[in-house]
Coordinates of C-alpha atoms and ligand atoms in Angstrom, one line a residue:
X17 CA 126.3 -41.6 -52.0
X18 CA 122.8 -42.9 -52.0
X19 CA 122.1 -41.7 -48.5
X20 CA 123.0 -38.1 -49.0
X21 CA 120.8 -37.8 -52.0
X22 CA 118.0 -39.6 -50.2
X23 CA 118.2 -37.3 -47.2
X24 CA 118.1 -34.2 -49.4
X25 CA 115.0 -35.5 -51.1
X26 CA 113.3 -36.1 -47.8
X27 CA 114.1 -32.6 -46.7
X28 CA 112.5 -31.3 -49.8
X29 CA 109.4 -33.5 -49.4
X30 CA 109.0 -32.6 -45.8
X31 CA 109.1 -28.9 -46.6
X32 CA 106.6 -29.5 -49.4
X33 CA 104.2 -31.5 -47.2
X34 CA 104.2 -29.0 -44.4
X35 CA 103.5 -26.2 -46.8
X36 CA 100.8 -28.0 -48.6
X37 CA 99.0 -29.0 -45.4
X38 CA 99.3 -25.5 -43.9
X39 CA 97.7 -24.3 -47.1
X40 CA 94.8 -26.8 -47.5
X41 CA 92.1 -24.7 -45.9
X42 CA 88.5 -25.7 -46.6
X43 CA 86.3 -23.5 -48.6
X44 CA 83.1 -22.9 -46.6
X45 CA 79.8 -22.7 -48.4
X46 CA 76.4 -22.0 -46.8
X47 CA 73.3 -22.8 -48.8
X48 CA 69.7 -22.3 -48.2
X49 CA 67.5 -25.3 -47.6
X50 CA 65.6 -26.6 -50.7
X51 CA 67.6 -24.3 -53.0
X52 CA 70.2 -25.4 -55.5
X53 CA 73.7 -25.3 -54.2
X54 CA 77.1 -25.0 -56.0
X55 CA 80.3 -26.4 -54.5
X56 CA 83.3 -24.7 -56.2
X57 CA 86.3 -26.5 -57.5
X58 CA 88.7 -25.4 -60.2
X59 CA 91.8 -26.9 -61.8
X60 CA 94.1 -26.3 -64.8
X61 CA 92.7 -28.4 -67.6
X62 CA 95.2 -30.7 -69.4
X63 CA 92.7 -32.6 -71.6
X64 CA 93.2 -35.9 -69.7
X65 CA 91.9 -35.1 -66.3
X66 CA 89.7 -37.4 -64.3
X67 CA 87.4 -35.6 -61.9
X68 CA 85.8 -37.2 -58.9
X69 CA 83.8 -35.8 -56.0
X70 CA 83.5 -37.5 -52.6
X71 CA 81.3 -36.8 -49.7
X72 CA 83.0 -38.1 -46.6
X73 CA 84.8 -40.7 -48.7
X74 CA 81.7 -41.8 -50.5
X75 CA 82.0 -41.1 -54.2
X76 CA 79.1 -38.9 -55.5
X77 CA 80.5 -38.0 -58.9
X78 CA 80.7 -39.8 -61.3
X79 CA 77.6 -41.6 -60.0
X80 CA 78.2 -45.1 -58.9
X81 CA 75.4 -47.7 -59.7
X82 CA 74.0 -47.8 -56.2
X83 CA 73.6 -44.1 -56.1
X84 CA 71.1 -43.5 -58.9
X85 CA 69.0 -40.4 -58.7
X86 CA 71.5 -38.6 -56.6
X87 CA 70.9 -34.9 -57.1
X88 CA 74.4 -33.9 -58.0
X89 CA 75.8 -32.9 -61.4
X90 CA 78.9 -31.4 -62.9
X91 CA 78.6 -29.4 -66.1
X92 CA 80.5 -31.2 -68.9
X93 CA 81.3 -28.0 -71.0
X94 CA 82.5 -26.2 -67.8
X95 CA 84.7 -29.3 -67.0
X96 CA 86.8 -28.8 -70.2
X97 CA 87.4 -25.2 -69.0
X98 CA 88.8 -26.4 -65.7
X99 CA 85.6 -25.8 -63.7
X100 CA 84.7 -28.9 -61.7
X101 CA 82.1 -27.3 -59.5
X102 CA 79.3 -29.6 -58.5
X103 CA 75.6 -28.6 -58.3
X104 CA 73.5 -30.2 -55.6
X105 CA 69.8 -29.7 -56.5
X106 CA 67.3 -28.9 -53.8
X107 CA 69.8 -29.3 -51.0
X108 CA 68.7 -30.6 -47.6
X109 CA 70.2 -31.1 -44.1
X110 CA 71.7 -34.5 -45.0
X111 CA 73.9 -32.7 -47.6
X112 CA 75.8 -30.9 -44.8
X113 CA 79.4 -32.1 -44.4
X114 CA 82.8 -32.1 -46.0
X115 CA 83.3 -32.8 -49.7
X116 CA 86.5 -33.6 -51.6
X117 CA 87.1 -32.6 -55.2
X118 CA 89.8 -34.7 -56.7
X119 CA 91.4 -34.3 -60.1
X120 CA 93.8 -36.9 -61.4
X121 CA 96.0 -36.4 -64.4
X122 CA 98.7 -39.0 -65.2
X123 CA 100.3 -39.9 -61.9
X124 CA 99.4 -36.7 -60.1
X125 CA 96.3 -36.2 -57.9
X126 CA 95.2 -32.8 -56.8
X127 CA 92.4 -32.2 -54.4
X128 CA 90.4 -29.5 -52.5
X129 CA 87.9 -29.6 -49.7
X130 CA 84.5 -27.8 -49.4
X131 CA 82.6 -27.7 -46.1
X132 CA 78.8 -27.2 -46.7
X133 CA 76.4 -25.8 -44.2
X134 CA 72.7 -25.7 -44.9
X135 CA 70.4 -23.2 -43.3
X136 CA 66.7 -22.7 -43.4
X137 CA 66.1 -19.1 -42.4
X138 CA 63.1 -17.8 -40.5
X139 CA 60.4 -17.0 -43.1
X140 CA 57.5 -15.9 -40.8
X141 CA 56.4 -15.3 -37.3
X142 CA 52.8 -15.7 -36.3
X143 CA 51.3 -14.1 -33.2
X144 CA 47.7 -14.5 -31.9
X145 CA 45.5 -14.7 -28.8
X146 CA 44.4 -18.1 -27.6
X147 CA 42.2 -19.5 -24.9
X148 CA 42.7 -23.1 -25.6
X149 CA 44.2 -23.9 -22.2
X150 CA 41.5 -22.0 -20.3
X151 CA 43.8 -19.1 -19.7
X152 CA 44.1 -16.0 -21.9
X153 CA 47.4 -16.5 -23.6
X154 CA 49.4 -14.9 -26.4
X155 CA 50.9 -17.5 -28.7
X156 CA 53.9 -16.9 -31.0
X157 CA 55.3 -19.4 -33.5
X158 CA 57.4 -20.1 -36.5
X159 CA 58.4 -23.3 -38.4
X160 CA 60.8 -24.9 -40.8
X161 CA 63.9 -23.2 -39.4
X162 CA 67.4 -24.6 -39.1
X163 CA 69.5 -24.3 -36.9
X164 CA 67.0 -23.9 -34.1
X165 CA 66.0 -20.3 -33.4
X166 CA 65.8 -18.4 -30.1
X167 CA 62.5 -17.0 -28.8
X168 CA 62.0 -14.3 -26.1
X169 CA 59.1 -12.1 -24.8
X170 CA 58.8 -8.5 -23.7
X171 CA 56.1 -5.8 -23.4
X172 CA 56.0 -2.2 -24.3
X173 CA 55.9 -1.0 -20.7
X174 CA 58.8 -1.7 -18.4
X175 CA 57.4 -5.0 -17.2
X176 CA 60.1 -6.9 -15.2
X177 CA 60.9 -10.0 -17.3
X178 CA 60.4 -12.4 -14.4
X179 CA 56.7 -11.5 -14.3
X180 CA 56.3 -12.8 -17.8
X181 CA 55.4 -16.5 -17.6
X182 CA 55.7 -18.5 -20.8
X183 CA 56.3 -22.0 -22.0
X184 CA 58.2 -22.7 -25.2
X185 CA 58.1 -26.0 -27.2
X186 CA 60.7 -26.8 -29.9
X187 CA 60.1 -29.7 -32.2
X188 CA 62.1 -31.0 -35.1
X189 CA 60.4 -32.8 -38.0
X190 CA 61.6 -35.8 -40.0
X191 CA 63.6 -33.4 -42.3
X192 CA 65.4 -32.0 -39.3
X193 CA 63.7 -28.6 -39.5
X194 CA 62.6 -26.9 -36.2
X195 CA 59.2 -25.6 -35.2
X196 CA 58.9 -23.3 -32.2
X197 CA 55.8 -22.4 -30.3
X198 CA 55.7 -20.2 -27.2
X199 CA 52.7 -19.3 -25.1
X200 CA 52.7 -16.4 -22.7
X201 CA 50.1 -15.9 -20.0
X202 CA 48.4 -12.5 -20.3
X203 CA 49.1 -10.2 -17.3
X204 CA 45.9 -9.5 -15.3
X205 CA 44.7 -5.9 -14.8
X206 CA 46.9 -4.7 -17.8
X207 CA 44.4 -4.2 -20.6
X208 CA 46.2 -2.0 -23.0
X209 CA 49.6 -3.8 -23.0
X210 CA 51.6 -4.6 -26.1
X211 CA 53.2 -8.1 -26.0
X212 CA 56.3 -8.5 -28.1
X213 CA 57.7 -11.8 -29.2
X214 CA 61.2 -11.8 -30.6
X215 CA 62.7 -14.7 -32.6
X216 CA 66.4 -14.6 -33.4
X217 CA 68.2 -16.9 -35.8
X218 CA 71.0 -18.9 -34.2
X219 CA 73.5 -17.3 -36.6
X220 CA 72.4 -13.8 -35.2
X221 CA 71.8 -12.5 -38.7
X222 CA 68.0 -12.3 -38.5
X223 CA 65.7 -10.9 -35.8
X224 CA 62.0 -11.1 -36.2
X225 CA 59.5 -9.5 -33.9
X226 CA 55.7 -9.8 -33.8
X227 CA 53.7 -7.7 -31.4
X228 CA 50.1 -7.8 -30.4
X229 CA 48.0 -5.3 -28.5
X230 CA 44.4 -5.3 -27.5
X231 CA 42.3 -2.2 -26.7
X232 CA 38.7 -2.1 -25.6
X233 CA 36.8 0.6 -27.3
X234 CA 33.1 1.0 -26.7
X235 CA 32.8 -2.5 -25.5
X236 CA 34.6 -3.8 -28.6
X237 CA 38.1 -5.4 -28.4
X238 CA 40.4 -4.2 -31.1
X239 CA 43.5 -6.3 -31.7
X240 CA 46.4 -4.9 -33.6
X241 CA 49.6 -6.5 -34.8
X242 CA 52.9 -5.3 -35.9
X243 CA 55.7 -7.3 -37.5
X244 CA 59.3 -6.4 -38.1
X245 CA 62.3 -8.2 -39.5
X246 CA 65.9 -7.0 -39.2
X247 CA 68.7 -8.7 -41.0
X248 CA 72.5 -8.2 -40.9
X249 CA 74.9 -9.2 -43.7
X250 CA 78.3 -8.4 -45.2
X251 CA 79.6 -7.6 -48.7
X252 CA 83.2 -7.3 -49.5
X253 CA 84.3 -5.8 -52.8
X254 CA 87.2 -4.1 -54.4
X255 CA 87.5 -0.5 -55.5
X256 CA 86.0 0.6 -58.7
X257 CA 83.5 -2.3 -58.9
X258 CA 79.7 -1.9 -59.1
X259 CA 77.8 -3.8 -56.5
X260 CA 74.2 -4.5 -55.6
X261 CA 73.2 -4.2 -51.9
X262 CA 70.1 -6.4 -51.5
X263 CA 66.9 -5.2 -49.8
X264 CA 63.8 -7.4 -50.1
X265 CA 60.8 -7.6 -48.0
X266 CA 59.7 -11.1 -47.0
X267 CA 56.0 -10.0 -47.4
X268 CA 54.0 -8.9 -50.4
X269 CA 53.4 -5.4 -49.3
X270 CA 50.7 -3.0 -50.4
X271 CA 51.9 0.6 -50.2
X272 CA 55.3 1.1 -48.7
X273 CA 58.0 3.7 -48.3
X274 CA 61.7 2.8 -48.7
X275 CA 64.6 4.7 -47.2
X276 CA 68.3 4.0 -47.8
X277 CA 70.9 5.5 -45.5
X278 CA 74.6 5.2 -44.9
X279 CA 76.7 5.4 -41.7
X280 CA 80.4 5.5 -41.3
X281 CA 82.5 6.1 -38.2
X282 CA 81.8 9.8 -37.8
X283 CA 79.1 10.6 -40.3
X284 CA 75.7 9.4 -41.6
X285 CA 73.7 10.4 -44.6
X286 CA 70.5 9.7 -46.4
X287 CA 71.0 8.1 -49.8
X288 CA 67.6 7.9 -51.3
X289 CA 63.9 7.4 -50.6
X290 CA 61.0 5.9 -52.6
X291 CA 57.3 6.1 -52.1
X292 CA 55.3 3.3 -53.8
X293 CA 52.1 5.5 -53.9
X294 CA 53.7 8.3 -55.9
X295 CA 56.4 6.1 -57.4
X296 CA 58.8 9.0 -56.8
X297 CA 62.5 8.4 -56.2
X298 CA 64.5 11.0 -54.5
X299 CA 68.2 10.4 -54.7
X300 CA 70.8 12.3 -52.8
X301 CA 73.7 10.2 -54.2
X302 CA 73.0 10.5 -57.9
X303 CA 75.8 9.3 -60.1
X304 CA 76.9 6.9 -57.3
X305 CA 73.9 5.0 -56.1
X306 CA 70.7 4.1 -58.0
X307 CA 67.4 2.4 -57.4
X308 CA 65.9 0.5 -60.3
X309 CA 62.2 1.6 -60.8
X310 CA 61.1 -1.7 -62.4
X311 CA 62.5 -3.6 -59.4
X312 CA 60.9 -1.2 -56.9
X313 CA 57.5 -1.8 -58.4
X314 CA 58.0 -5.5 -57.8
X315 CA 58.9 -4.8 -54.2
X316 CA 62.6 -5.1 -54.5
X317 CA 64.4 -2.2 -53.0
X318 CA 68.0 -3.3 -53.8
X319 CA 70.5 -0.4 -54.2
X320 CA 73.1 -0.4 -57.0
X321 CA 76.4 1.3 -56.0
X322 CA 78.5 2.4 -59.0
X323 CA 82.3 2.6 -58.8
X324 CA 82.6 1.9 -55.1
X325 CA 85.4 3.7 -53.3
X326 CA 87.3 2.3 -50.3
X327 CA 87.3 5.5 -48.2
X328 CA 83.8 6.8 -49.1
X329 CA 81.8 3.7 -49.2
X330 CA 83.2 1.4 -46.5
X331 CA 80.5 1.5 -43.8
X332 CA 77.0 0.4 -43.0
X333 CA 74.2 0.7 -45.5
X334 CA 70.7 0.4 -44.1
X335 CA 67.4 0.0 -46.0
X336 CA 64.1 0.5 -44.3
X337 CA 60.9 -0.7 -46.0
X338 CA 57.9 0.5 -44.0
X339 CA 54.3 -0.5 -44.7
X340 CA 51.1 -0.7 -42.7
X341 CA 51.9 -2.8 -39.7
X342 CA 55.0 -4.2 -41.3
X343 CA 58.6 -3.0 -41.2
X344 CA 61.7 -4.5 -42.8
X345 CA 65.2 -3.3 -42.0
X346 CA 68.3 -4.6 -43.7
X347 CA 71.8 -3.7 -42.4
X348 CA 74.7 -4.4 -44.8
X349 CA 78.3 -3.9 -43.7
X350 CA 80.2 -3.0 -46.9
X351 CA 84.0 -3.2 -47.1
X352 CA 85.6 -1.9 -50.2
X353 CA 89.3 -2.8 -50.4
X354 CA 91.7 -0.6 -52.4
X355 CA 94.0 -2.5 -54.7
X356 CA 97.0 -3.6 -52.7
X357 CA 100.7 -3.1 -53.7
X358 CA 100.9 -6.7 -55.2
X359 CA 97.7 -6.3 -57.2
X360 CA 95.0 -8.3 -55.5
X361 CA 92.7 -7.7 -58.4
X362 CA 94.7 -9.8 -60.8
X363 CA 94.9 -12.6 -58.2
X364 CA 91.2 -13.0 -57.7
X365 CA 90.3 -12.6 -61.3
X366 CA 92.8 -14.9 -63.0
X367 CA 93.6 -17.8 -60.7
X368 CA 94.2 -20.2 -63.6
X369 CA 96.8 -18.3 -65.7
X370 CA 98.9 -17.7 -62.5
X371 CA 98.6 -21.3 -61.5
X372 CA 100.1 -22.5 -64.8
X373 CA 103.6 -21.1 -64.3
X374 CA 103.7 -22.3 -60.8
X375 CA 102.9 -25.8 -61.9
X376 CA 105.5 -25.6 -64.7
X377 CA 108.1 -24.4 -62.2
X378 CA 107.2 -27.2 -59.8
X379 CA 107.3 -29.8 -62.6
X380 CA 110.7 -28.6 -63.8
X381 CA 112.1 -28.7 -60.3
X382 CA 110.7 -32.2 -59.8
X383 CA 112.4 -33.4 -63.0
X384 CA 115.6 -31.7 -62.1
X385 CA 115.6 -33.3 -58.7
X386 CA 114.9 -36.7 -60.3
X387 CA 117.8 -36.2 -62.7
X388 CA 120.1 -35.2 -59.9
X389 CA 119.1 -38.3 -57.8
X390 CA 119.9 -40.4 -60.9
X391 CA 123.3 -38.8 -61.4
X392 CA 124.1 -39.3 -57.7
X393 CA 123.4 -43.0 -58.0
X394 CA 125.5 -43.3 -61.1
X395 CA 128.4 -41.2 -60.1
X396 CA 129.5 -42.0 -56.6
X397 CA 132.6 -40.0 -56.7
X398 CA 130.7 -36.8 -57.2
X399 CA 128.3 -37.4 -54.3
X400 CA 129.3 -34.2 -52.5
X401 CA 128.6 -31.9 -55.4
X402 CA 125.2 -33.6 -56.1
X403 CA 124.1 -33.3 -52.5
X404 CA 124.9 -29.6 -52.5
X405 CA 123.0 -29.2 -55.8
X406 CA 119.9 -30.9 -54.4
X407 CA 120.0 -28.7 -51.3
X408 CA 120.1 -25.6 -53.5
X409 CA 117.1 -26.8 -55.5
X410 CA 115.1 -27.6 -52.4
X411 CA 115.4 -23.9 -51.4
X412 CA 113.9 -22.9 -54.7
X413 CA 111.1 -25.3 -54.3
X414 CA 110.2 -23.7 -51.0
X415 CA 110.0 -20.3 -52.7
X416 CA 107.6 -21.5 -55.4
X417 CA 105.4 -23.3 -52.9
X418 CA 105.1 -20.1 -51.0
X419 CA 103.9 -18.4 -54.2
X420 CA 101.3 -21.1 -54.9
X421 CA 100.1 -20.7 -51.3
X422 CA 99.1 -17.2 -52.0
X423 CA 97.4 -18.0 -55.3
X424 CA 95.5 -21.1 -54.1
X425 CA 93.6 -19.5 -51.3
X426 CA 90.0 -20.5 -51.6
X427 CA 88.7 -23.0 -54.0
X428 CA 91.9 -24.1 -55.7
X429 CA 93.4 -27.5 -55.8
X430 CA 96.3 -28.4 -53.6
X431 CA 98.8 -31.1 -54.5
X432 CA 98.0 -34.4 -52.8
X433 CA 100.8 -34.7 -50.2
X434 CA 100.4 -38.5 -49.9
X435 CA 100.7 -38.9 -53.6
X436 CA 103.8 -36.7 -53.6
X437 CA 105.3 -38.8 -50.9
X438 CA 105.1 -41.9 -53.1
X439 CA 106.9 -40.4 -56.1
Ligands
NAG513 C1 86.1 -22.5 -42.8 O1 85.6 -22.8 -41.5 C2 86.5 -23.4 -40.7 C3 85.9 -23.8 -39.4 O2 84.9 -22.9 -39.0 C4 87.7 -22.5 -40.5 O3 88.7 -23.1 -39.7 C5 88.3 -22.1 -41.8 O4 89.3 -21.2 -41.7 C6 87.2 -21.6 -42.8 N1 87.8 -21.4 -44.1 C7 87.8 -20.2 -44.7 C8 88.5 -20.2 -46.1 O5 87.3 -19.2 -44.2
NAG514 C1 81.3 -23.3 -63.0 O1 80.3 -24.0 -63.5 C2 79.0 -23.8 -62.9 C3 78.0 -24.7 -63.6 O2 78.3 -26.0 -63.3 C4 78.7 -22.3 -63.0 O3 77.4 -22.1 -62.4 C5 79.7 -21.5 -62.4 O4 79.5 -20.1 -62.5 C6 81.1 -21.8 -63.0 N1 82.1 -21.2 -62.2 C7 83.0 -20.4 -62.7 C8 84.0 -19.8 -61.8 O5 83.0 -20.2 -63.9
NAG515 C1 68.0 -11.6 -29.9 O1 66.9 -11.1 -29.2 C2 67.1 -10.2 -28.1 C3 65.8 -9.9 -27.6 O2 65.3 -10.9 -26.8 C4 67.8 -9.0 -28.6 O3 68.1 -8.1 -27.5 C5 69.1 -9.4 -29.2 O4 69.9 -8.4 -29.6 C6 68.9 -10.4 -30.3 N1 70.2 -10.9 -30.8 C7 70.5 -10.9 -32.0 C8 71.9 -11.4 -32.3 O5 69.7 -10.7 -32.9
NAG516 C1 29.0 -4.5 -23.2 O1 28.4 -5.6 -23.8 C2 27.8 -6.5 -22.8 C3 27.3 -7.7 -23.5 O2 27.6 -7.7 -24.9 C4 26.6 -5.7 -22.2 O3 25.9 -6.5 -21.3 C5 27.1 -4.5 -21.6 O4 26.0 -3.7 -21.1 C6 27.9 -3.6 -22.6 N1 28.5 -2.5 -21.9 C7 28.5 -1.2 -22.4 C8 29.1 -0.2 -21.5 O5 28.1 -1.0 -23.5
NAG517 C1 84.5 -9.7 -45.4 O1 85.7 -9.4 -44.8 C2 85.7 -9.5 -43.4 C3 87.1 -9.0 -42.9 O2 87.4 -7.8 -43.5 C4 85.5 -11.0 -43.0 O3 85.5 -11.2 -41.6 C5 84.2 -11.5 -43.6 O4 84.0 -12.8 -43.4 C6 84.1 -11.1 -45.1 N1 82.8 -11.4 -45.6 C7 82.5 -12.1 -46.7 C8 81.1 -12.3 -47.0 O5 83.4 -12.4 -47.5
NAG518 C1 79.2 0.0 -63.7 O1 78.0 0.3 -64.2 C2 78.0 1.4 -65.1 C3 76.6 1.8 -65.4 O2 75.7 0.8 -65.5 C4 78.8 0.9 -66.3 O3 78.9 2.0 -67.3 C5 80.2 0.5 -65.9 O4 80.9 0.0 -67.0 C6 80.1 -0.5 -64.8 N1 81.5 -0.7 -64.3 C7 82.0 -2.0 -64.0 C8 83.4 -2.0 -63.5 O5 81.3 -3.0 -64.2
NAG519 C1 47.7 2.4 -51.5 O1 47.5 3.8 -51.5 C2 46.5 4.3 -52.4 C3 46.5 5.8 -52.5 O2 46.7 6.3 -51.2 C4 45.1 3.7 -52.0 O3 44.1 4.2 -52.9 C5 45.2 2.2 -52.0 O4 44.0 1.7 -51.5 C6 46.4 1.8 -51.1 N1 46.5 0.3 -51.3 C7 46.6 -0.5 -50.3 C8 46.8 -1.9 -50.6 O5 46.6 -0.1 -49.1
NAG520 C1 71.7 15.3 -58.6 O1 70.4 15.6 -59.1 C2 69.9 16.8 -58.9 C3 68.5 16.9 -59.4 O2 67.9 15.7 -59.6 C4 70.8 17.9 -59.5 O3 70.3 19.2 -59.2 C5 72.2 17.7 -58.9 O4 73.0 18.6 -59.6 C6 72.7 16.3 -59.2 N1 73.9 16.2 -58.5 C7 75.0 15.6 -59.1 C8 76.2 15.5 -58.3 O5 74.9 15.0 -60.2
NAG521 C1 61.9 2.6 -40.5 O1 61.0 3.5 -40.9 C2 59.8 3.6 -40.1 C3 58.9 4.6 -40.8 O2 59.6 5.7 -41.2 C4 60.2 4.0 -38.7 O3 59.0 4.1 -37.9 C5 61.2 3.1 -38.1 O4 61.6 3.5 -36.9 C6 62.4 2.9 -39.1 N1 63.2 1.9 -38.5 C7 64.6 2.0 -38.4 C8 65.3 0.9 -37.8 O5 65.1 3.0 -38.8

């Protein structure tokens, strides 16, 4: 009687819980230090939703009286469209952590998690000669970086690395940002040597080098410097879309040349070139790739790729901005996915409309289960039939949860398992 119905409900809830937990993967967001940062959260609006945001169990939205001036806001017009994304202004290292977006409507609470990382990328590397310690030294430094960068030295000739003697100091300031300073003793009897300082970001997506060489010419010492920066990034897109592959120099350059090239497993090709002196663009991929003249004049060499194709355009795009003593190279790994058999496009574009039928199905099944439980209680003599009925429905629940699992990847809300357990 009672027991059989109870057991069936538990089977159904256990199945539901496991599925929901397996599905509740955090969305990872990385923001740049001191920039505004958007943490995504979306839900199906019902007109009576209550949205709350928590950072490690401390409510940050709506603001509580003891948290005035907190830099977080949710757009009210967006909220009515089911967009509960929260904007953190001028994010800093204390903003790192796990956030929970919680939407309550009637007795149901949905939630999703966002994990925020904050990075302060390397913005410059300085190299110079110093005699402050009494020795002739080459000093290399950078500051305001997070997480802490790695520094290493080399020379243009094959100097064994153990003959290079240097000391490196890393400091972190009260905001948590790192400064690095490394001093290398000049090698004696090696006058026209080039010293190269390399600073890598800890995420391995940036490598800066600064090199310094001294030459004595007619009793005058000539020092020359060369700076390069290389970056690595990834873009994923789907077939037929237009996309912009960024390429920006961290410096304000005078005259420069820009070259875009492409490499795939077994072939490589030049896409286009630009010379700021003549303002001439030569494009070998016309119709497919284009450079925007007004951006180029402002020093932005980003490439626009039109109607990307999975076979032709999956590969590495490289831009090379070259100027006097400065060189900037950006590597972007582009992956274009062809539409899959079950139409991935629709899934990413219209989360919400697909979420509605799933919710409706779940709600219907919940009501049905409740009705069956009630019937079981009232009609003891039919307990066998009712038990079988519940079991059958629990299988259907499992199917629809599987569906929602596919749709809710990323920033979507998952039903709160603890709440479900209480109903
Ligand atoms: C987010 O990062 C965590 C830990 O690195 C990882 O387990 C999880 O799969 C990531 N989530 C997504 C959606 O990539
Ligand atoms: C959600 O709203 C924010 C503003 O709060 C906006 O920047 C963002 O693009 C919106 N997201 C979507 C998916 O519409
Ligand atoms: C870091 O710097 C070293 C040079 O010291 C270089 O060989 C290495 O490839 C760099 N690693 C990354 C991930 O940039
Ligand atoms: C180099 O300069 C020093 C002092 O400035 C002078 O004494 C010396 O004669 C100069 N040598 C040559 C080759 O010009
Ligand atoms: C792009 O897809 C690859 C796997 O194909 C994944 O490892 C990577 O994290 C994705 N990058 C972005 C920016 O989504
Ligand atoms: C791509 O850009 C071209 C030219 O700017 C435009 O005609 C086309 O509609 C765009 N396609 C998509 C999918 O946005
Ligand atoms: C750029 O090139 C032009 C023409 O060659 C030259 O006149 C100008 O001085 C250069 N500008 C810089 C900043 O080097
Ligand atoms: C690309 O442009 C050149 C001249 O600018 C033209 O001769 C060539 O036919 C064009 N190719 C395509 C595929 O449009
Ligand atoms: C970038 O271009 C400059 C000038 O053409 C060249 O010296 C340098 O080797 C190039 N760098 C890469 C990584 O291709």
